[in-house]
Amino acid sequence: CWPASATMSSPSFVVCVDESVDQGFGPASPPWFVLSGVVALQGRVSELNNVLRSVKASIGWPAKKPLHFKGVKQDRRECVISSLCCDRGLYRAIAIMVYKPCLAQVERLARENRLYFYYTRYLLERASWLCRDSREAREKRHGDGTAKIVFSCMNEISRARFSEYLCKLQHSETEIDWSVFSPVRVEALTAGRHAGLQIADTVAGAFYCADHHCIKHKTDRWARMLRPMMYRSKRGKFRGYGVKFCPPGVDNESAHGMIAPWAPRIYPE
């Protein structure tokens, strides 16, 4: 799918992809599916490790245990989010919010992780714009301007399948900037093997909590605290960039307070 030259030098960026909540459509399934991405310079991954190590120590989380936001006690979550926002230039985050009750073709999306793959496309689009429009893409101080994709290991989703999916996307109509990605720069890791995956898990969990199906866990505070770290356009827009609602129409419903009423207050545009 890609020319061999794409593998000759080191990538500038790493894009870590994770999700919150299951992909099911049954009566007991939560209404939201949240995909998240964390984009950082490959040369600053050690700093991500240091931040994560500090976060774990501050909440008494075992150092070698992967950080999962769902498992963090309510009274310690603010400490986690606050610590992850200390260095505002360390990474940028993206949240794809999928409201399942508004999806068409549910039977097709319910099979073989198709929901995950379909909406990963939207995440990769935005990650590619972020990398393409960055200073690093122009100056190439840390690599060749491309990005490596690291996704969290899931049942039935292998590195080979993810790479195959990228190849299919390249021949489909998308807004991905293909100068950024290559199928040979894809890695499947357990969360504990990359700090970026654990931060992406926290972002996904934080945004899910903004519309949590259980009222006692529902709060938009974490999504509001993450605002400085979310990707925004050159004109400062969050919506459609760092925060994307799907499917079409959900964004308008949110703007009128009918779905995700917190979003217009925290991410008005």
PDB file of N, CA and C in Angstrom, residues 63-64 70 108 129 140 166 186 199 214 238 241 262:
ATOM      1  N   ALA A  63       3.032   0.460  40.769  1.00  0.00           N
ATOM      2  CA  ALA A  63       3.841   0.992  39.677  1.00  0.00           C
ATOM      3  C   ALA A  63       3.779   0.140  38.415  1.00  0.00           C
ATOM      4  N   LYS A  64       3.718  -1.175  38.582  1.00  0.00           N
ATOM      5  CA  LYS A  64       3.751  -2.056  37.423  1.00  0.00           C
ATOM      6  C   LYS A  64       2.366  -2.433  36.897  1.00  0.00           C
ATOM      7  N   LYS A  70     -11.209   3.466  34.819  1.00  0.00           N
ATOM      8  CA  LYS A  70     -12.392   2.844  35.409  1.00  0.00           C
ATOM      9  C   LYS A  70     -12.106   2.314  36.804  1.00  0.00           C
ATOM     10  N   ARG A 108     -24.787  -4.561  10.877  1.00  0.00           N
ATOM     11  CA  ARG A 108     -23.485  -4.623  10.210  1.00  0.00           C
ATOM     12  C   ARG A 108     -22.373  -4.162  11.147  1.00  0.00           C
ATOM     13  N   TRP A 129      -4.166  15.128  10.672  1.00  0.00           N
ATOM     14  CA  TRP A 129      -4.176  16.593  10.507  1.00  0.00           C
ATOM     15  C   TRP A 129      -3.271  17.241  11.545  1.00  0.00           C
ATOM     16  N   LYS A 140      11.056  18.689  11.018  1.00  0.00           N
ATOM     17  CA  LYS A 140      11.554  17.304  11.123  1.00  0.00           C
ATOM     18  C   LYS A 140      12.777  17.195  12.046  1.00  0.00           C
ATOM     19  N   LEU A 166      -5.817  -0.373   7.396  1.00  0.00           N
ATOM     20  CA  LEU A 166      -5.226   0.865   6.891  1.00  0.00           C
ATOM     21  C   LEU A 166      -5.094   0.833   5.374  1.00  0.00           C
ATOM     22  N   VAL A 186       2.790   0.120  12.658  1.00  0.00           N
ATOM     23  CA  VAL A 186       1.634  -0.194  13.492  1.00  0.00           C
ATOM     24  C   VAL A 186       2.071  -1.211  14.532  1.00  0.00           C
ATOM     25  N   ILE A 199      -2.711   6.766  29.071  1.00  0.00           N
ATOM     26  CA  ILE A 199      -3.255   8.129  29.048  1.00  0.00           C
ATOM     27  C   ILE A 199      -4.477   8.183  28.141  1.00  0.00           C
ATOM     28  N   CYS A 214     -24.508   5.475  34.493  1.00  0.00           N
ATOM     29  CA  CYS A 214     -24.828   5.383  35.920  1.00  0.00           C
ATOM     30  C   CYS A 214     -24.718   6.784  36.525  1.00  0.00           C
ATOM     31  N   PHE A 238     -12.441  23.202  18.760  1.00  0.00           N
ATOM     32  CA  PHE A 238     -12.363  21.858  19.327  1.00  0.00           C
ATOM     33  C   PHE A 238     -13.297  20.891  18.601  1.00  0.00           C
ATOM     34  N   TYR A 241     -12.609  18.410  15.738  1.00  0.00           N
ATOM     35  CA  TYR A 241     -11.158  18.199  15.763  1.00  0.00           C
ATOM     36  C   TYR A 241     -10.805  17.323  16.973  1.00  0.00           C
ATOM     37  N   TRP A 262     -23.558  18.804  28.169  1.00  0.00           N
ATOM     38  CA  TRP A 262     -22.336  19.398  28.701  1.00  0.00           C
ATOM     39  C   TRP A 262     -21.430  19.956  27.608  1.00  0.00           C
TER      40      TRP A 262
END
